[in-house]
Short mmCIF file of C-alpha atoms and ligand atoms in Angstrom, two decimals:
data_model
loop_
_atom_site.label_atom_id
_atom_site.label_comp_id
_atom_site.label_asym_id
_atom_site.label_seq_id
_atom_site.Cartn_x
_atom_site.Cartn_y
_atom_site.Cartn_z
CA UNK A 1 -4.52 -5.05 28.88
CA UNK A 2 -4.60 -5.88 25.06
CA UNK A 3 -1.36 -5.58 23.58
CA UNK A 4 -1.20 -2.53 21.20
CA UNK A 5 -0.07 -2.22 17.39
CA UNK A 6 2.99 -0.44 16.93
CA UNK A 7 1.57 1.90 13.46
CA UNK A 8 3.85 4.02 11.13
CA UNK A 9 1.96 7.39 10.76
CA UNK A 10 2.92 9.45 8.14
CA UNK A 11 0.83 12.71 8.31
CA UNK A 12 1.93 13.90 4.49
CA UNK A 13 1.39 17.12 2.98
CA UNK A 14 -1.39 19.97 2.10
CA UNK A 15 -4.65 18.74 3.90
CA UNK A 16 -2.80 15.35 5.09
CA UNK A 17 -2.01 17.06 8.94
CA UNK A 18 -5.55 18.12 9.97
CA UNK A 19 -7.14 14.97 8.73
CA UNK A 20 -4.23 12.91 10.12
CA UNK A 21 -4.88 14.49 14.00
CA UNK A 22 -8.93 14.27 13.33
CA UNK A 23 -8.31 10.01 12.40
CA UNK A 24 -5.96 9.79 15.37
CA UNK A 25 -8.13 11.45 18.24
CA UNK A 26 -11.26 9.57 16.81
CA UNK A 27 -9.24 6.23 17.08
CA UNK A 28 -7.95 7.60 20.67
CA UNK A 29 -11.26 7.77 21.67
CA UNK A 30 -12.22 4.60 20.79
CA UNK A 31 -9.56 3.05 22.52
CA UNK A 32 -8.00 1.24 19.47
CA UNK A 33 -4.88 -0.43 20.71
CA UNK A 34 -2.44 1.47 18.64
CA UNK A 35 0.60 3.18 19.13
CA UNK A 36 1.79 5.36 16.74
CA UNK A 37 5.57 5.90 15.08
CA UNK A 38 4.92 9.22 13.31
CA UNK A 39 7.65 10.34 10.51
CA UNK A 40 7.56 13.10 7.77
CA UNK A 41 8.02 12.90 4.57
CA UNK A 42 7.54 14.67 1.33
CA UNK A 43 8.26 18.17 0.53
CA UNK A 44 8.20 19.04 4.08
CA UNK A 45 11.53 17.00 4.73
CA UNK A 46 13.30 17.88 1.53
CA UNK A 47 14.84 20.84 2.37
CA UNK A 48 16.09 19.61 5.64
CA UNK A 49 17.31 15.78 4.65
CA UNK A 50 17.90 16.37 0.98
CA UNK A 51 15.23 13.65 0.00
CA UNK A 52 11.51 13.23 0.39
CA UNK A 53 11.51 9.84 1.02
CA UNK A 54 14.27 9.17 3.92
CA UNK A 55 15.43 5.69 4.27
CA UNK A 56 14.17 5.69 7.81
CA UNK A 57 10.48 5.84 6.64
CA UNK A 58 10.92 3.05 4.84
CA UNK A 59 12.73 1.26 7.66
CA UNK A 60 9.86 2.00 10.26
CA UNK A 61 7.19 0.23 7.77
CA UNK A 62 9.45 -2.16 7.14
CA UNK A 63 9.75 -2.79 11.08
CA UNK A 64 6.23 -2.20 12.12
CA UNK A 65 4.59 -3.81 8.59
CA UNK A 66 1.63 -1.52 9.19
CA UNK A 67 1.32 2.45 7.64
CA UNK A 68 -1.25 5.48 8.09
CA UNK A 69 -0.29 7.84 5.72
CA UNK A 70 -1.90 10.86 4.88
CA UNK A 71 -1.56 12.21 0.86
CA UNK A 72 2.30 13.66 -0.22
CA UNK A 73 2.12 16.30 -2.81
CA UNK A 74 4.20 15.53 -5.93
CA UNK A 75 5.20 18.83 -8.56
CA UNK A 76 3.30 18.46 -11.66
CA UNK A 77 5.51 18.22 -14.95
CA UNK A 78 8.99 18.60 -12.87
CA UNK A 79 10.84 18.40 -9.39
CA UNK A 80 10.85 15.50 -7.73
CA UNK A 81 9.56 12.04 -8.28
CA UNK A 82 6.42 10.58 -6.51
CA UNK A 83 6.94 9.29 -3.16
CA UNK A 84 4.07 7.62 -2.80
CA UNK A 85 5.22 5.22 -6.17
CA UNK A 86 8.58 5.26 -4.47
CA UNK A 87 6.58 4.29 -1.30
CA UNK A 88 4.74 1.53 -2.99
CA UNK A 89 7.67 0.07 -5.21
CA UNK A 90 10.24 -0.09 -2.29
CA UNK A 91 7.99 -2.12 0.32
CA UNK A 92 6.22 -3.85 -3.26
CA UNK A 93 3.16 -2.65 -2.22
CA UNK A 94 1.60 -4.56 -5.50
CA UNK A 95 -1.60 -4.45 -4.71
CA UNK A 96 -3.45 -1.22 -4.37
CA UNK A 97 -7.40 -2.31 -3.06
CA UNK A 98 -9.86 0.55 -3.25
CA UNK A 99 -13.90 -0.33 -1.75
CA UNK A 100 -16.16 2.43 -3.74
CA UNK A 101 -19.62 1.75 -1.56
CA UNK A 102 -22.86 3.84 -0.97
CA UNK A 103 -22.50 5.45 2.21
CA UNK A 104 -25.77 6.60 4.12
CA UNK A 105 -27.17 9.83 4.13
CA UNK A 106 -24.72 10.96 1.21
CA UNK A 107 -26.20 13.14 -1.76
CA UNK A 108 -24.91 10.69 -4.40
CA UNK A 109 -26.37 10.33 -8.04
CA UNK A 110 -26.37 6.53 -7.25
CA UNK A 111 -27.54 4.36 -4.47
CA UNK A 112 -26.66 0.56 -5.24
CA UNK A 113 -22.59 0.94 -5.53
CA UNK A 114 -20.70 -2.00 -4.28
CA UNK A 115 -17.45 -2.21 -6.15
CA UNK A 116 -13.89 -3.05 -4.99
CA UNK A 117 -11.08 -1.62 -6.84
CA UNK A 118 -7.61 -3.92 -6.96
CA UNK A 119 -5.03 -2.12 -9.03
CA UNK A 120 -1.74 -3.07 -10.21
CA UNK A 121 0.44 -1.08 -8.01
CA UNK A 122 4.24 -1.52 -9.69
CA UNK A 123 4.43 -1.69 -13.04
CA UNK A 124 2.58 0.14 -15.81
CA UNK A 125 3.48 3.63 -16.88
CA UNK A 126 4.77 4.27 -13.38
CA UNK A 127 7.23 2.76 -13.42
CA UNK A 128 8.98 6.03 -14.33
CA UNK A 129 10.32 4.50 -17.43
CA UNK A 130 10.18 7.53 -19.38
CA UNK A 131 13.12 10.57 -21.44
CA UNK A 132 13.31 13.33 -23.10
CA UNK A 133 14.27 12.69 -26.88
CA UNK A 134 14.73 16.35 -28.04
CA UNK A 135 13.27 19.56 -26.99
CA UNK A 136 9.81 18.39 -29.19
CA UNK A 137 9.26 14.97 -28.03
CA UNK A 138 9.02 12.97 -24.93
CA UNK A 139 8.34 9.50 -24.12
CA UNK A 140 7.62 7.18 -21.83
CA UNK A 141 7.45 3.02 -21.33
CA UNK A 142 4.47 1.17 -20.47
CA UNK A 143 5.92 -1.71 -18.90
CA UNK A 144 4.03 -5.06 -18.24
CA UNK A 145 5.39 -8.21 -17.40
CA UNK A 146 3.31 -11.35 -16.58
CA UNK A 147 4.60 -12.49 -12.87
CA UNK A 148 3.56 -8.99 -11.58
CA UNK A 149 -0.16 -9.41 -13.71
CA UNK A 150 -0.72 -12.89 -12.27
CA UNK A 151 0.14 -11.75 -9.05
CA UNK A 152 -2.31 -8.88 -8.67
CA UNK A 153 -4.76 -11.26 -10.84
CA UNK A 154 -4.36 -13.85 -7.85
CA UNK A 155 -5.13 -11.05 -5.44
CA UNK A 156 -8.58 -10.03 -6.77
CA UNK A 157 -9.69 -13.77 -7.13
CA UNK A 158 -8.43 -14.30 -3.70
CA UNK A 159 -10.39 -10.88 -2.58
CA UNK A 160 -13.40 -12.38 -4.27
CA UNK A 161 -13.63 -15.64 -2.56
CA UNK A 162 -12.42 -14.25 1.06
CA UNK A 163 -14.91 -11.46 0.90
CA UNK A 164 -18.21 -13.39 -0.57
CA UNK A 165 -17.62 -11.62 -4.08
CA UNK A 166 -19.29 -12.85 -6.96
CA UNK A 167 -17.78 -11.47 -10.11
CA UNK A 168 -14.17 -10.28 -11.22
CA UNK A 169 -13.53 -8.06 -14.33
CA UNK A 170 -10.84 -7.63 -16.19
CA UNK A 171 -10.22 -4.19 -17.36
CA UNK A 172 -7.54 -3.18 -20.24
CA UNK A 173 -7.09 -1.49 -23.37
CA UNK A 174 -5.60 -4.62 -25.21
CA UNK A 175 -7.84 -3.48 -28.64
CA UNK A 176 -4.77 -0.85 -28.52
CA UNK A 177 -1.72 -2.04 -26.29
CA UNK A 178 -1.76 -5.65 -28.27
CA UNK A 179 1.64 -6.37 -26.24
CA UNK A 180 1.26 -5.30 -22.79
CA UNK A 181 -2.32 -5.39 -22.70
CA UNK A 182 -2.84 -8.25 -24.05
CA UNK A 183 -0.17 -9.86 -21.49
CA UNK A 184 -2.28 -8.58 -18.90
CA UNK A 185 -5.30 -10.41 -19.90
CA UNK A 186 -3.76 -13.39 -20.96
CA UNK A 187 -2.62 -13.75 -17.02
CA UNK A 188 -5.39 -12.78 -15.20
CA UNK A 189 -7.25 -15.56 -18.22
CA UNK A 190 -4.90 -17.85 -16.90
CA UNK A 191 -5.36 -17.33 -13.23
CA UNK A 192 -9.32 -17.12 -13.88
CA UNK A 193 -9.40 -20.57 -14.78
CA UNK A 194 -8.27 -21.61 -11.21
CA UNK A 195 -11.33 -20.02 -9.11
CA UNK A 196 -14.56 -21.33 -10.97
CA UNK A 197 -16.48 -20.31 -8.47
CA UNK A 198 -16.25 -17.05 -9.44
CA UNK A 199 -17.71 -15.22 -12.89
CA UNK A 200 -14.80 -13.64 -14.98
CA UNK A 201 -15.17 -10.99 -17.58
CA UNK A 202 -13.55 -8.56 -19.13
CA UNK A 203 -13.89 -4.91 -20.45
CA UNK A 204 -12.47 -2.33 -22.25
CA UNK A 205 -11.68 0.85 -20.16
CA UNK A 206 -13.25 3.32 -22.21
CA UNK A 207 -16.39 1.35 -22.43
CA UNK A 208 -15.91 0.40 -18.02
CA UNK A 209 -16.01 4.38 -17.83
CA UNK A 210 -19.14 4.83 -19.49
CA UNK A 211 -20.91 1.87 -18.31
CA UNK A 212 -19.57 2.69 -14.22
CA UNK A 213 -21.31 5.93 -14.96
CA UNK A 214 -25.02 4.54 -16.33
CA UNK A 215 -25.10 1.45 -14.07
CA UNK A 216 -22.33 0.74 -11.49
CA UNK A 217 -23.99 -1.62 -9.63
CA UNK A 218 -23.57 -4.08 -12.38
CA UNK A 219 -19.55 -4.41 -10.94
CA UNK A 220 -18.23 -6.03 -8.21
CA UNK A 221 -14.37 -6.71 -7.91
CA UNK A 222 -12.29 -5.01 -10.80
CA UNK A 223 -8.47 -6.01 -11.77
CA UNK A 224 -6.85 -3.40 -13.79
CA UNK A 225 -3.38 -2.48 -14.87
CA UNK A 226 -1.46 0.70 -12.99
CA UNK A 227 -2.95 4.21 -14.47
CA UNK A 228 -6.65 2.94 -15.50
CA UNK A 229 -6.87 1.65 -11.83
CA UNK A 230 -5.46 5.22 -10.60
CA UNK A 231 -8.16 6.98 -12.98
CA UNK A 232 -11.16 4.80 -12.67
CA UNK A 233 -10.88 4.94 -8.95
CA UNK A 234 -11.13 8.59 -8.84
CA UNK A 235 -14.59 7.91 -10.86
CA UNK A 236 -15.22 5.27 -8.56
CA UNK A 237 -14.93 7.88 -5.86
CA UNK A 238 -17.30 10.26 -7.73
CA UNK A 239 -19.87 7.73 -7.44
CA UNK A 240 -20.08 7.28 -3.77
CA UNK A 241 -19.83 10.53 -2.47
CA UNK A 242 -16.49 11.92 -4.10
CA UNK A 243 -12.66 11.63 -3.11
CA UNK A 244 -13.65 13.19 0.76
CA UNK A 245 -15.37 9.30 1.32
CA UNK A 246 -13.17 7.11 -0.38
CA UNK A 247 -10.81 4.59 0.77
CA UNK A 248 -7.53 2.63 0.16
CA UNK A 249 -5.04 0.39 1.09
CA UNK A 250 -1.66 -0.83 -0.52
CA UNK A 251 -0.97 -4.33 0.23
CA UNK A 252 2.07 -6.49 -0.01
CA UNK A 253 3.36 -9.45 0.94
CA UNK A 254 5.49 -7.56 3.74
CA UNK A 255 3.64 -4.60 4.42
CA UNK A 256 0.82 -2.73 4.40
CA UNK A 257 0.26 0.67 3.78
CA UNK A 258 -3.32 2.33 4.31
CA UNK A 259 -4.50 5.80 2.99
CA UNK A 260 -7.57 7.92 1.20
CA UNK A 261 -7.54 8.06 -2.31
CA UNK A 262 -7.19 11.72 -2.52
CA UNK A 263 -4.75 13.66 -2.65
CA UNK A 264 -3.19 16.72 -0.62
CA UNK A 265 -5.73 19.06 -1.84
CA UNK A 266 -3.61 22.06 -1.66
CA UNK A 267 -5.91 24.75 -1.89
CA UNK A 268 -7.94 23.37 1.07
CA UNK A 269 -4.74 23.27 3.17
CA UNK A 270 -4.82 24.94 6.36
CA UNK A 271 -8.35 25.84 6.71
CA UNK A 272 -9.89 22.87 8.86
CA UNK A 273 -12.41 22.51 5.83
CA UNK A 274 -11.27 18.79 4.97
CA UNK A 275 -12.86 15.65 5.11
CA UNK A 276 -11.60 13.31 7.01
CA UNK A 277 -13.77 10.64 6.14
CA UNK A 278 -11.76 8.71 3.32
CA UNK A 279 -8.39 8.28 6.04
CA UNK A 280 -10.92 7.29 8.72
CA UNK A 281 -12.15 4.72 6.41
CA UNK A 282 -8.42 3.89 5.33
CA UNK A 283 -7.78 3.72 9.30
CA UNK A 284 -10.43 1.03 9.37
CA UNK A 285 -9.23 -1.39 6.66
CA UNK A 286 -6.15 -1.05 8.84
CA UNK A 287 -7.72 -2.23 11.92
CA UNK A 288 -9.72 -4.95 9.76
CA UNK A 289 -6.37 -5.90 8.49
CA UNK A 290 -4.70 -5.78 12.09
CA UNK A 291 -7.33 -8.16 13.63
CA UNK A 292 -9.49 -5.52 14.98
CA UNK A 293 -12.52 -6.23 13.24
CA UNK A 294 -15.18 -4.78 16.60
CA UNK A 295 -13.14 -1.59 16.86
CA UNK A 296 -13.20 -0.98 13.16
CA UNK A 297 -16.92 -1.64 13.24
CA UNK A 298 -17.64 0.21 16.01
CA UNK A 299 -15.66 3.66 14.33
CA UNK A 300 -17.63 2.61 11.13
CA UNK A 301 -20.35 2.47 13.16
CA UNK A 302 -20.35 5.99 14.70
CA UNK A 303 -19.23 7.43 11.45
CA UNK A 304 -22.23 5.91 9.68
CA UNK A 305 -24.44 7.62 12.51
CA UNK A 306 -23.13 11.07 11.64
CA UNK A 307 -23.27 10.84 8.24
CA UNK A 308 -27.23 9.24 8.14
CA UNK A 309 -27.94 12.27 10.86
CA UNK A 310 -26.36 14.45 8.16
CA UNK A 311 -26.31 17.92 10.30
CA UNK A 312 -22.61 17.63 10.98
CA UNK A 313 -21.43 17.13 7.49
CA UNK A 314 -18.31 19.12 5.68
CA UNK A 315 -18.34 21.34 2.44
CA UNK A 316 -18.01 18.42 0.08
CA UNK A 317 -21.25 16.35 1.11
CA UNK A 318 -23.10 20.16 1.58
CA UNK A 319 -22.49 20.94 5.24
CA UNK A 320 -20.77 23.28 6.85
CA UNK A 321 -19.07 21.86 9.05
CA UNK A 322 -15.29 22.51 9.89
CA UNK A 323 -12.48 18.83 10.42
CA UNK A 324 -12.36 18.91 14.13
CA UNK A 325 -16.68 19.62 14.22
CA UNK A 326 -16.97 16.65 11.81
CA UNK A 327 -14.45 14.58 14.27
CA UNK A 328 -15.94 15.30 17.40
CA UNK A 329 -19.15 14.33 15.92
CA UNK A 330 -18.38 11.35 15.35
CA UNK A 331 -16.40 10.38 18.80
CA UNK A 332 -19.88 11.56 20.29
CA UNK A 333 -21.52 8.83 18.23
CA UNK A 334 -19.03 6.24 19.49
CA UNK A 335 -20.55 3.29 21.77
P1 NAD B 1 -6.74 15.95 -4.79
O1 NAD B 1 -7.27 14.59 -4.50
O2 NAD B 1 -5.83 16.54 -3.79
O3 NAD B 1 -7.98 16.96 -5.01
C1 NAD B 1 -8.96 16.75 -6.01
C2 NAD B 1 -10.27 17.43 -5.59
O4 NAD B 1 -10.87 16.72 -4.51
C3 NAD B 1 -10.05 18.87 -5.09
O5 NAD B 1 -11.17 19.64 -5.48
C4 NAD B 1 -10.01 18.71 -3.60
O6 NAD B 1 -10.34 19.86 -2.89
C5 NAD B 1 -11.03 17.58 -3.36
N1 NAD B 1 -10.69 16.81 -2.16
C6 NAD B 1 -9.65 15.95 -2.04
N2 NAD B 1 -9.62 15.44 -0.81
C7 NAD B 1 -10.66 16.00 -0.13
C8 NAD B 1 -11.13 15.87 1.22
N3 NAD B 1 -10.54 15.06 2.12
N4 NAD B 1 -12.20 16.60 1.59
C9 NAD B 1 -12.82 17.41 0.70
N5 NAD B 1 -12.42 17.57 -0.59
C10 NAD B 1 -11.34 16.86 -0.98
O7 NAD B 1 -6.05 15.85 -6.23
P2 NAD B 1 -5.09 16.84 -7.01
O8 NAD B 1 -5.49 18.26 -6.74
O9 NAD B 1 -5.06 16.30 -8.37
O10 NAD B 1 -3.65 16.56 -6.36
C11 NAD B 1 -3.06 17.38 -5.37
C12 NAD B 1 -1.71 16.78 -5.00
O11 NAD B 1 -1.90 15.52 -4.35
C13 NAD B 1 -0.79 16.51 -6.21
O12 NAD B 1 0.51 16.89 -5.84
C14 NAD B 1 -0.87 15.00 -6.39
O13 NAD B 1 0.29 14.46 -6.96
C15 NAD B 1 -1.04 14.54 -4.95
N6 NAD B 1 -1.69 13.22 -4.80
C16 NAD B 1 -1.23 12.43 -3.80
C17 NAD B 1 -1.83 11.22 -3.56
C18 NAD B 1 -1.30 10.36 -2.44
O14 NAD B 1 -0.56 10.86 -1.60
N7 NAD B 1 -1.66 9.10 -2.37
C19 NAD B 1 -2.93 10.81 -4.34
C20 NAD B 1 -3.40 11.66 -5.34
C21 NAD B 1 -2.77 12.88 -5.56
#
């Protein structure tokens, strides 16, 4: 019998449960060999532990290297910190990779999109770097140093060549932030020079926004610094079918830690209406990244199948149907 993967789940807040169980009995039924560790965290556990990010959540991806987690609300404007920064700074989960692809049978304004998103996952205005100066002004640090840009630069290049990727891009606002900008694209410059094989270029954000929205398929692998990667992924997203389709993984040298872009949706919560799709995906860059390449094909597979049959589809992509209909759909499409 193969040997299974021990896998930290972390079912998270708001919509994070239901789409959690629907992942988990679709990967049941196609027999992935994983076991899972599950452990809270987030609001949920705040009351109870006094933090939202226990030490022994950390400790169990530390041990097992491998994460499912499922989006953790965090309190606009006050209350807590974000765990999932806290998440990604404690294991140095540097490298947050994001795939934005045309899926079949999906309503989408575009039909060509084939981009991979690698963002800067520790630095950057999050690193929560930030104070009150009076009552009238706040501010916060946007903090850039050049061993953390080289390293994510490294990533993408590396991403390029492994995954038969043509083209990085370098996105920034360095017309603006002269300093940390500008450090950013002098490293990934300097790391550019190494793979030749690959074309380099770089944009501006503002102008990457606009163009991602007239002709995406002109982009392949982008490299960008903390908050435009957050932002231009959720446009990414909205490209391909919206934030119920799209994937993500935080990578680091360590540990991995996979999960949808999306967040906990709160005002979905609790009505089996979510899609499940983006964590499903998430689940198979995990087995990908595990060495389980035929079972993550054959979920993608069946997953593909339901969504190119497009009667069992959920609110977002126009269907009605509910988490566990969309689920079961697609563990009857499973060979
Ligand atoms: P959100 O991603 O939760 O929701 C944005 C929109 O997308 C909403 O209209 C929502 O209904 C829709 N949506 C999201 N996921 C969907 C799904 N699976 N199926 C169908 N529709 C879906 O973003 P938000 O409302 O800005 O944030 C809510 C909370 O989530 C906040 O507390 C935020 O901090 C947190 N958040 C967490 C993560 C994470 O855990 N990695 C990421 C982003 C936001």
């Amino acid at each position: 019998m193969t040997q299974k993967h021990l896998v930290t789940l972390i079912p998270g807040d708001g919509i994070g449960p239901e789409i959690t169980r629907a992942v988990t009995d679709i990967l049941q039924a196609a027999h992935a060999p994983v076991e899972w560790e599950e452990q809270t965290a987030g609001a949920a556990v705040l009351e109870k532990e006094g933090e939202v990010l226990p030490q022994r959540v950390l400790d169990s991806i530390a041990k097992n290297k491998v994460a499912l987690k499922g989006p953790i609300t965090t309190p606009i404007g006050k209350g807590f910190r974000s765990v999932n920064v806290a998440l990604r700074k404690a294991l140095d989960l540097y490298a947050c990779v994001r795939p934005a692809k045309t899926l079949p049978g999906i309503n989408s304004r575009y039909s060509g999109v084939d981009l991979v998103i690698v963002r800067e996952n520790t630095e950057d205005l999050y690193a929560g770097i930030e104070r009150k100066v009076d009552d009238d002004t706040a501010e916060s640090i946007k903090r850039i140093t050049r061993g953390a840009s080289e390293r994510i630069a490294r990533y993408a290049f590396d991403y390029a060549v492994q995954n038969n990727r043509r083209k990085v891009t370098a996105v920034s606002k360095a017309n603006i932030c002269k300093f940390s900008d500008g450090l950013f694209l002098e490293a990934v410059r300097t790391v550019a020079k190494q793979y030749p094989q690959i074309a380099y270029e770089e944009v501006l954000v503002d102008n990457l926004c606009m163009q991602l929205v007239i002709n995406p398929e002109a982009y392949d692998v982008l490299v960008l610094p903390n908050l435009y990667g957050d932002i231009v992924s959720d446009l990414a997203a909205g490209l391909t079918g919206g934030l119920g389709v799209a994937p993500g993984a935080n990578i680091g040298t360590h540990a991995a830690v996979f999960e949808a872009v999306h967040g906990s949706s709160p005002t979905l919560a609790g009505q089996n209406k979510a899609n499940p799709t983006a964590l499903l995906l998430s689940a198979c860059l995990m087995l990908r990244h595990l060495g389980e390449a035929d079972c993550a094909q054959r979920v993608e597979n069946a997953l593909m199948g339901v969504l190119r049959e497009g009667t069992t589809l959920t609110f977002d992509l126009g269907g009605t149907a509910t988490t566990d209909e969309f689920a079961r759909a697609v563990i009857a499409h499973l060979k």
